[in-house]
Coordinates of C-alpha atoms in Angstrom, one line a residue:
M1 CA 0.0 0.0 0.0
E2 CA 1.4 3.4 -0.9
V3 CA 1.9 5.8 2.0
E4 CA -0.3 8.4 0.5
Q5 CA -3.1 5.9 0.2
L6 CA -3.0 5.0 3.9
P7 CA -6.2 5.7 6.0
D8 CA -5.6 8.5 8.4
Q9 CA -5.8 6.2 11.5
V10 CA -3.2 3.9 10.0
R11 CA -0.9 6.7 9.2
E12 CA -1.3 8.2 12.7
F13 CA -0.4 4.9 14.4
A14 CA 2.6 4.5 12.1
V15 CA 3.9 7.9 13.2
Y16 CA 3.3 7.0 16.8
L17 CA 5.2 3.7 16.4
R18 CA 8.2 5.5 14.9
D19 CA 8.2 7.9 17.8
L20 CA 8.0 5.1 20.3
L21 CA 10.9 3.2 18.8
A22 CA 13.0 6.4 18.7
R23 CA 12.8 6.4 22.5
L24 CA 14.1 2.8 22.8
D25 CA 17.4 1.0 22.5
Q26 CA 17.2 -0.5 19.1
D27 CA 19.6 -3.3 20.0
G28 CA 18.2 -4.2 23.5
G29 CA 15.1 -5.7 25.0
W30 CA 12.2 -6.9 22.8
C31 CA 12.9 -4.2 20.3
G32 CA 16.3 -5.7 19.6
I33 CA 14.8 -9.2 19.4
F34 CA 12.2 -8.0 16.9
W35 CA 14.8 -6.3 14.7
Q36 CA 16.9 -9.5 14.8
R37 CA 14.1 -12.0 14.1
D38 CA 12.0 -10.0 11.6
P39 CA 13.5 -6.8 10.3
D40 CA 11.2 -6.8 7.3
G41 CA 8.1 -7.0 9.5
M42 CA 9.4 -4.1 11.6
R43 CA 10.0 -2.0 8.5
V44 CA 6.5 -2.5 7.0
C45 CA 4.9 -1.6 10.3
L46 CA 6.9 1.6 10.6
T47 CA 5.8 2.6 7.1
G48 CA 2.2 1.9 7.8
A49 CA 1.9 -0.8 5.2
E50 CA 1.1 -3.2 8.1
V51 CA -0.3 -2.8 11.6
P52 CA 1.7 -4.9 14.1
P53 CA -0.1 -7.3 16.5
W54 CA -0.9 -5.8 19.8
D55 CA 1.5 -8.2 21.6
V56 CA 4.4 -6.6 19.7
V57 CA 3.3 -3.1 20.7
E58 CA 2.9 -4.3 24.3
A59 CA 6.4 -5.7 24.3
L60 CA 7.8 -2.4 23.1
L61 CA 5.9 -0.6 25.8
Q62 CA 7.5 -3.0 28.3
D63 CA 10.9 -1.9 26.9
L64 CA 9.9 1.7 27.5
G65 CA 9.3 0.9 31.2
V66 CA 12.5 -1.1 31.6
G67 CA 15.1 0.9 29.7
G68 CA 13.3 4.0 28.5
G69 CA 13.4 5.9 31.7
S70 CA 9.7 6.1 32.1
C71 CA 7.9 5.4 35.5
E72 CA 5.1 2.9 35.8
A73 CA 2.4 5.5 35.7
E74 CA 3.8 7.0 32.5
V75 CA 4.0 3.6 30.9
E76 CA 0.4 2.9 31.9
A77 CA -0.8 6.2 30.4
E78 CA 1.3 5.5 27.3
S79 CA -0.3 2.0 27.0
V80 CA -3.8 3.5 27.1
R81 CA -2.9 5.9 24.3
A82 CA -1.2 3.2 22.3
R83 CA -4.2 0.8 22.6
A84 CA -6.7 3.5 21.4
L85 CA -4.5 4.4 18.4
H86 CA -3.9 0.7 17.6
R87 CA -7.6 -0.2 17.7
A88 CA -8.5 2.7 15.4
S89 CA -5.7 1.7 13.0
L90 CA -6.9 -1.9 12.9
T91 CA -10.5 -0.9 12.2
A92 CA -9.4 1.3 9.3
F93 CA -7.0 -1.3 8.0
D94 CA -9.6 -4.1 8.0
A95 CA -12.2 -1.9 6.3
R96 CA -10.2 -1.8 3.1
P97 CA -11.5 -3.9 0.1
G98 CA -10.4 -7.5 0.6
G99 CA -9.7 -7.0 4.3
R100 CA -12.0 -9.9 5.4
D101 CA -10.1 -12.4 3.2
L102 CA -6.8 -11.1 4.4
L103 CA -7.8 -11.6 8.0
G104 CA -8.9 -15.2 7.1
D105 CA -5.5 -15.9 5.6
R106 CA -3.7 -14.6 8.6
L107 CA -5.8 -16.5 11.0
D108 CA -4.9 -19.6 9.1
V109 CA -1.2 -18.9 9.4
M110 CA -1.5 -18.1 13.1
L111 CA -3.5 -21.2 13.9
R112 CA -0.7 -23.2 12.2
E113 CA 1.9 -21.4 14.3
Q114 CA -0.1 -22.0 17.4
R115 CA -0.3 -25.7 16.7
Y116 CA 3.4 -25.9 15.8
A117 CA 4.4 -24.1 19.0
A118 CA 2.2 -26.4 21.1
E119 CA 3.8 -29.5 19.5
R120 CA 7.2 -28.0 20.0
Q121 CA 6.6 -27.5 23.7
V122 CA 5.6 -31.1 24.1
E123 CA 8.7 -32.3 22.3
L124 CA 11.1 -30.0 24.2
A125 CA 9.6 -31.1 27.5
R126 CA 10.3 -34.7 26.6
L127 CA 13.9 -33.8 25.7
L128 CA 14.4 -31.9 28.9
R129 CA 13.4 -35.0 30.9
T130 CA 15.9 -37.1 29.1
A131 CA 18.8 -34.6 28.9
A132 CA 22.1 -36.3 29.6
T133 CA 24.2 -33.3 30.7
R134 CA 23.6 -30.0 32.4
E135 CA 24.5 -28.1 29.2
Q136 CA 21.9 -30.0 27.2
A137 CA 19.3 -29.3 29.9
E138 CA 20.0 -25.6 30.0
A139 CA 19.9 -25.3 26.2
T140 CA 16.6 -27.2 26.1
R141 CA 15.1 -25.0 28.8
L142 CA 16.0 -21.9 26.8
D143 CA 14.4 -23.4 23.7
L144 CA 11.3 -24.4 25.7
A145 CA 11.0 -20.8 27.0
W146 CA 11.0 -19.5 23.5
A147 CA 8.5 -22.1 22.4
R148 CA 6.2 -21.0 25.2
D149 CA 6.6 -17.4 24.2
D150 CA 5.8 -18.3 20.6
H151 CA 2.7 -20.2 21.7
E152 CA 1.5 -17.4 23.9
R153 CA 2.0 -14.8 21.1
A154 CA 0.2 -17.1 18.6
T155 CA -2.7 -17.6 21.0
A156 CA -3.0 -13.9 21.6
R157 CA -2.9 -13.1 17.9
C158 CA -5.5 -15.8 17.1
A159 CA -7.8 -14.1 19.7
E160 CA -7.1 -10.7 18.2
L161 CA -7.8 -11.9 14.7
H162 CA -11.1 -13.6 15.8
R163 CA -12.1 -10.3 17.4
R164 CA -11.3 -8.3 14.2
I165 CA -13.3 -10.8 12.1
A166 CA -16.2 -10.6 14.5
D167 CA -16.1 -6.8 14.3
L168 CA -16.4 -7.0 10.5
D169 CA -19.2 -9.5 10.7
R170 CA -21.2 -7.1 12.9
Q171 CA -21.1 -4.4 10.3
P172 CA -24.1 -4.2 8.0
P173 CA -23.4 -5.8 4.6
P174 CA -23.6 -3.8 1.4
P175 CA -27.0 -3.9 -0.5
V176 CA -27.3 -6.9 -2.8
P177 CA -27.9 -5.9 -6.4
V178 CA -30.9 -7.5 -8.0
P179 CA -29.7 -9.8 -10.7
Q180 CA -30.7 -8.7 -14.2
R181 CA -31.9 -11.3 -16.6
R182 CA -32.1 -11.0 -20.4
P183 CA -35.6 -11.0 -21.8
R184 CA -36.1 -13.9 -24.1
P185 CA -39.1 -14.6 -26.2
A186 CA -39.1 -18.4 -25.7
P187 CA -39.5 -20.3 -22.4
P188 CA -36.2 -22.1 -22.4
E189 CA -33.8 -21.4 -19.5
P190 CA -32.3 -17.9 -19.9
E191 CA -28.6 -17.4 -20.2
P192 CA -26.7 -16.0 -17.2
P193 CA -25.6 -12.4 -17.4
E194 CA -22.5 -11.7 -19.5
R195 CA -19.2 -11.1 -17.7
S196 CA -16.4 -9.1 -19.1
K197 CA -13.8 -11.1 -17.1
A198 CA -13.8 -14.1 -14.8
P199 CA -12.8 -13.2 -11.3
K200 CA -9.2 -14.0 -10.4
E201 CA -8.6 -17.1 -8.4
R202 CA -7.8 -16.5 -4.8
R203 CA -4.2 -17.4 -4.2
R204 CA -2.3 -18.4 -1.1
R205 CA -0.2 -15.7 0.4
P206 CA 3.3 -16.3 1.7
R207 CA 3.5 -16.9 5.4
G208 CA 5.1 -14.5 7.7
S209 CA 8.1 -15.0 10.0
A210 CA 8.0 -16.8 13.3
R211 CA 7.8 -13.6 15.3
F212 CA 5.5 -11.6 13.0
A213 CA 3.8 -14.7 11.7
G214 CA 0.7 -13.9 9.7
M215 CA 1.9 -10.4 8.7
L216 CA 2.0 -10.7 5.0
D217 CA 4.0 -8.8 2.5
E218 CA 1.7 -7.1 0.1
A219 CA 4.5 -6.6 -2.4
A220 CA 5.5 -10.2 -2.5
P221 CA 4.3 -12.2 -5.5
A222 CA 1.6 -14.7 -4.7
D223 CA 2.5 -18.3 -5.5
D224 CA 0.3 -20.6 -7.5
T225 CA 0.0 -23.4 -5.0
A226 CA -3.4 -25.0 -4.5
L227 CA -5.8 -23.8 -2.0
P228 CA -4.8 -24.5 1.6
T229 CA -6.4 -27.4 3.4
A230 CA -7.6 -25.3 6.2
L231 CA -8.5 -21.6 5.8
A232 CA -9.8 -19.3 8.4
V233 CA -13.3 -18.1 9.1
Q234 CA -14.7 -16.4 6.1
G235 CA -17.7 -14.1 5.9
P236 CA -20.9 -14.9 4.2
S237 CA -20.9 -14.6 0.4
R238 CA -22.0 -11.3 -1.1
D239 CA -25.4 -12.7 -1.7
S240 CA -26.0 -14.1 1.7
T241 CA -28.4 -11.4 2.7
A242 CA -30.9 -12.8 0.2
S243 CA -33.6 -15.0 1.8
P244 CA -32.1 -18.4 2.3
R245 CA -34.1 -21.1 0.7
G246 CA -31.7 -24.0 0.6
A247 CA -31.1 -26.7 3.2
R248 CA -28.9 -25.0 5.8
F249 CA -26.8 -26.9 8.4
A250 CA -29.6 -26.6 10.9
G251 CA -32.7 -27.1 8.7
A252 CA -34.2 -26.8 5.3
A253 CA -36.2 -24.6 3.1
E254 CA -39.9 -24.1 3.5
G255 CA -41.7 -27.2 2.6
E256 CA -38.7 -29.5 3.1
A257 CA -38.9 -32.2 5.7
A258 CA -35.2 -32.6 6.3
E259 CA -34.5 -31.3 9.8
P260 CA -31.4 -31.8 12.0
P261 CA -31.5 -34.4 14.7
A262 CA -33.0 -33.4 18.1
P263 CA -30.6 -32.6 20.8
Q264 CA -29.2 -35.7 22.4
R265 CA -29.3 -36.2 26.2
L266 CA -25.9 -36.8 27.8
D267 CA -25.4 -39.5 30.4
S268 CA -23.6 -38.8 33.7
E269 CA -20.4 -40.2 32.2
A270 CA -20.4 -37.8 29.3
R271 CA -21.2 -34.8 31.7
A272 CA -18.4 -35.9 34.0
A273 CA -15.9 -36.0 31.0
V274 CA -16.9 -32.5 29.9
A275 CA -16.5 -31.1 33.4
A276 CA -13.1 -32.8 33.7
C277 CA -11.9 -31.5 30.4
A278 CA -12.8 -27.9 31.3
G279 CA -11.1 -28.3 34.7
T280 CA -8.0 -29.7 33.1
L281 CA -7.8 -26.9 30.6
L282 CA -8.2 -24.3 33.3
R283 CA -5.4 -25.8 35.3
L284 CA -3.1 -26.1 32.4
R285 CA -3.7 -22.5 31.3
T286 CA -3.1 -21.3 34.9
E287 CA 0.2 -23.2 35.0
G288 CA 1.3 -21.9 31.6
R289 CA 1.3 -25.3 30.0
G290 CA -0.2 -24.3 26.7
G291 CA 1.2 -27.2 24.6
E292 CA -0.5 -29.7 26.8
A293 CA -3.7 -27.7 26.8
H294 CA -3.8 -27.7 23.0
G295 CA -3.4 -31.5 23.0
V296 CA -6.5 -31.7 25.2
L297 CA -8.4 -29.6 22.7
V298 CA -7.3 -31.8 19.8
E299 CA -8.5 -34.9 21.6
A300 CA -11.8 -33.2 22.5
A301 CA -12.5 -32.4 18.9
H302 CA -12.9 -36.1 18.2
W303 CA -15.5 -36.6 20.9
P304 CA -19.1 -37.5 20.1
A305 CA -20.8 -34.4 18.7
A306 CA -23.5 -34.5 21.4
R307 CA -21.0 -33.2 23.9
F308 CA -20.0 -30.1 22.1
P309 CA -22.8 -27.7 23.3
L310 CA -22.1 -28.6 27.0
L311 CA -18.4 -28.3 26.4
A312 CA -18.9 -24.8 24.8
A313 CA -20.9 -23.7 27.9
E314 CA -18.3 -25.1 30.3
L315 CA -15.4 -23.5 28.6
N316 CA -17.0 -20.1 28.3
R317 CA -18.1 -20.3 31.9
A318 CA -14.5 -20.9 32.9
G319 CA -13.3 -17.9 30.9
L320 CA -11.7 -20.2 28.2
G321 CA -13.5 -18.6 25.2
A322 CA -10.2 -18.6 23.2
D323 CA -9.9 -22.4 23.8
W324 CA -13.5 -22.9 22.5
A325 CA -12.5 -21.0 19.3
T326 CA -9.5 -23.2 18.9
L327 CA -11.6 -26.3 19.5
L328 CA -14.0 -25.2 16.7
W329 CA -11.1 -24.8 14.4
E330 CA -9.8 -28.3 15.2
T331 CA -13.4 -29.6 14.6
A332 CA -13.5 -28.0 11.2
S333 CA -10.7 -30.3 10.0
L334 CA -12.7 -33.4 10.8
P335 CA -14.1 -35.6 8.0
A336 CA -17.3 -34.1 6.4
D337 CA -19.8 -36.4 8.2
L338 CA -18.3 -35.7 11.7
L339 CA -18.1 -32.0 10.8
V340 CA -21.8 -31.8 9.9
A341 CA -22.7 -33.8 13.0
A342 CA -20.9 -31.3 15.2
A343 CA -22.7 -28.4 13.5
D344 CA -26.0 -30.2 13.9
A345 CA -25.4 -30.7 17.6
L346 CA -24.5 -27.0 18.1
A347 CA -27.4 -25.7 16.1
A348 CA -29.9 -28.0 17.8
A349 CA -28.7 -26.6 21.1
G350 CA -29.2 -23.0 19.9
R351 CA -25.5 -22.3 19.2
T352 CA -26.3 -21.2 15.7
A353 CA -23.3 -18.9 15.3
D354 CA -20.9 -21.6 16.3
A355 CA -22.5 -24.1 13.9
Q356 CA -22.2 -21.6 11.1
Q357 CA -18.6 -20.9 12.0
V358 CA -17.5 -24.5 12.1
L359 CA -19.2 -25.2 8.7
R360 CA -17.6 -22.1 7.1
Q361 CA -14.2 -23.2 8.4
G362 CA -14.8 -26.8 7.4
V363 CA -15.6 -26.1 3.8
A364 CA -12.4 -24.1 3.3
R365 CA -10.6 -27.2 2.1
P366 CA -9.6 -28.2 -1.5
A367 CA -12.4 -28.3 -4.0
T368 CA -11.7 -31.9 -5.0
E369 CA -11.9 -33.0 -1.3
I370 CA -15.4 -31.4 -1.1
G371 CA -16.4 -33.3 -4.2
T372 CA -15.1 -36.6 -2.8
S373 CA -16.9 -36.0 0.5
V374 CA -20.2 -35.3 -1.3
L375 CA -19.9 -38.5 -3.3
R376 CA -19.2 -40.5 -0.2
L377 CA -22.1 -39.0 1.7
T378 CA -24.6 -39.5 -1.1
G379 CA -23.3 -43.0 -1.7
E380 CA -24.2 -43.7 2.0
G381 CA -27.6 -42.2 1.5
R382 CA -26.9 -39.3 3.8
H383 CA -28.6 -36.7 1.8
R384 CA -29.3 -34.2 4.5
E385 CA -25.6 -34.0 5.4
T386 CA -24.8 -33.7 1.7
R387 CA -27.2 -30.7 1.4
A388 CA -25.7 -29.1 4.5
L389 CA -22.2 -29.4 3.3
L390 CA -22.9 -28.1 -0.2
D391 CA -25.0 -25.2 1.1
A392 CA -22.2 -24.0 3.3
Y393 CA -19.7 -24.5 0.4
V394 CA -21.5 -22.5 -2.2
R395 CA -22.1 -19.7 0.3
V396 CA -18.5 -19.4 1.4
R397 CA -16.4 -20.3 -1.7
T398 CA -16.3 -18.5 -5.0
P399 CA -18.3 -19.9 -7.9
E400 CA -15.1 -20.7 -9.7
E401 CA -13.9 -22.8 -6.7
A402 CA -17.3 -24.5 -6.5
A403 CA -17.1 -25.5 -10.2
R404 CA -13.7 -27.2 -9.6
S405 CA -15.4 -29.5 -7.0
V406 CA -17.3 -31.5 -9.7
R407 CA -14.3 -32.7 -11.7
D408 CA -14.3 -36.3 -10.3
D409 CA -17.9 -37.1 -11.3
P410 CA -19.7 -34.2 -13.1
G411 CA -22.7 -36.3 -13.8
R412 CA -23.5 -36.8 -10.1
L413 CA -22.0 -33.6 -8.7
V414 CA -23.2 -30.9 -11.1
P415 CA -26.9 -31.3 -10.3
L416 CA -26.2 -31.3 -6.6
L417 CA -24.1 -28.2 -6.8
V418 CA -26.5 -26.3 -8.9
E419 CA -29.4 -27.2 -6.6
A420 CA -27.4 -26.0 -3.6
A421 CA -26.6 -22.7 -5.4
R422 CA -30.3 -22.3 -6.3
G423 CA -31.2 -22.6 -2.6
V424 CA -28.9 -19.7 -1.7
S425 CA -30.1 -17.1 -4.1
D426 CA -30.8 -16.4 -7.8
E427 CA -27.6 -14.5 -8.1
R428 CA -25.5 -17.3 -6.7
Y429 CA -27.3 -19.8 -8.9
W430 CA -26.5 -17.8 -12.1
D431 CA -22.9 -17.3 -10.9
V432 CA -22.4 -21.0 -10.3
V433 CA -24.0 -22.0 -13.6
H434 CA -21.8 -19.5 -15.4
A435 CA -18.6 -20.8 -13.7
L436 CA -19.6 -24.4 -14.5
R437 CA -20.0 -23.6 -18.2
V438 CA -16.8 -21.7 -18.3
A439 CA -15.1 -24.7 -16.8
G440 CA -16.6 -26.9 -19.5
F441 CA -19.4 -28.6 -17.5
H442 CA -23.0 -28.7 -18.7
A443 CA -25.3 -27.1 -16.2

């Protein structure tokens, strides 16, 4: 982004950040570490091309209190001012065109970083227990301390990105244009509206560094790798404000009989397991054992779907909302049938937003994998799950991505995809039909 194109709030924070760094020892404290580990990330933040995560700003303020000659009260006042400028800058930065997709990409990166740091902590803890010499033990302790710091920063950044995404989701969507159809004298199916150019495919951005992970270089060329297997939460498609008519994850259109299963009762054993899980997570978080806590969440993601609503309530009651968000992300990577079962259970318990989120995350996998899942579900006669998966897919992914999902078996997949798109809106129906025809499939 050119400097003269920066929103005023972003420019103001960049000026503040430069002034803050001018008061610090560039080679000492966290400032020195940031310059050493990610000089490019520091530079783009100082120009305003990026807004640093809050944990970075917080660490720099810590330097101000330690070596900048400021007293505790001055640092506290500085922190309040920095927080206000930082939030305003993020709001303006995210409001740019494409901001929602960029946040999704960054959340994907940070969740991967969080998972890697958690696994790294477990491995280093094992090595520490088996260290043969004092020197090996000291080196491992140092690595373990950095792994814990990386995990704490990744967790904080995931929470920050979730909040930014939620802030965007609360904003009213732009008005949906009414699709224009060509008048035709004969009754055959009308052609979709002409397009001057097919939309560009969304490409995967390069990942950031370990310290500024998820801060992406706008000037770097995008690679041509396939879509990532797990993207972040994406917003509803541009036509999602139209009245939904298709089979959603939690029900169906008017006149359809397909409804999700009724909430299942949990026995005492299941309730005890949920309570024990929440208690274990709370203890591990209190003790700073983030890697082990993440392992508990991964295991819980494979539990029976009926436990999810109670687990959500227990985690939020214990102040572990960030862990619930991580658990939803882990659930989104499950096979399609288990994914839909989890969404069903959440929706049946009234947790509609969570059900929508886990489905949106779950369909952010390669198009061919979606097609394979649909074929398997239909082959097993699980038609309601098929409709739920495809409905979420055509709402979240672009029509061009949706068209790529039918390549393995166009004869079976094209009608299912078209019907799902028709259930979303007329505009999405025509978009998908057009994308299929451009891709060489008869719709």
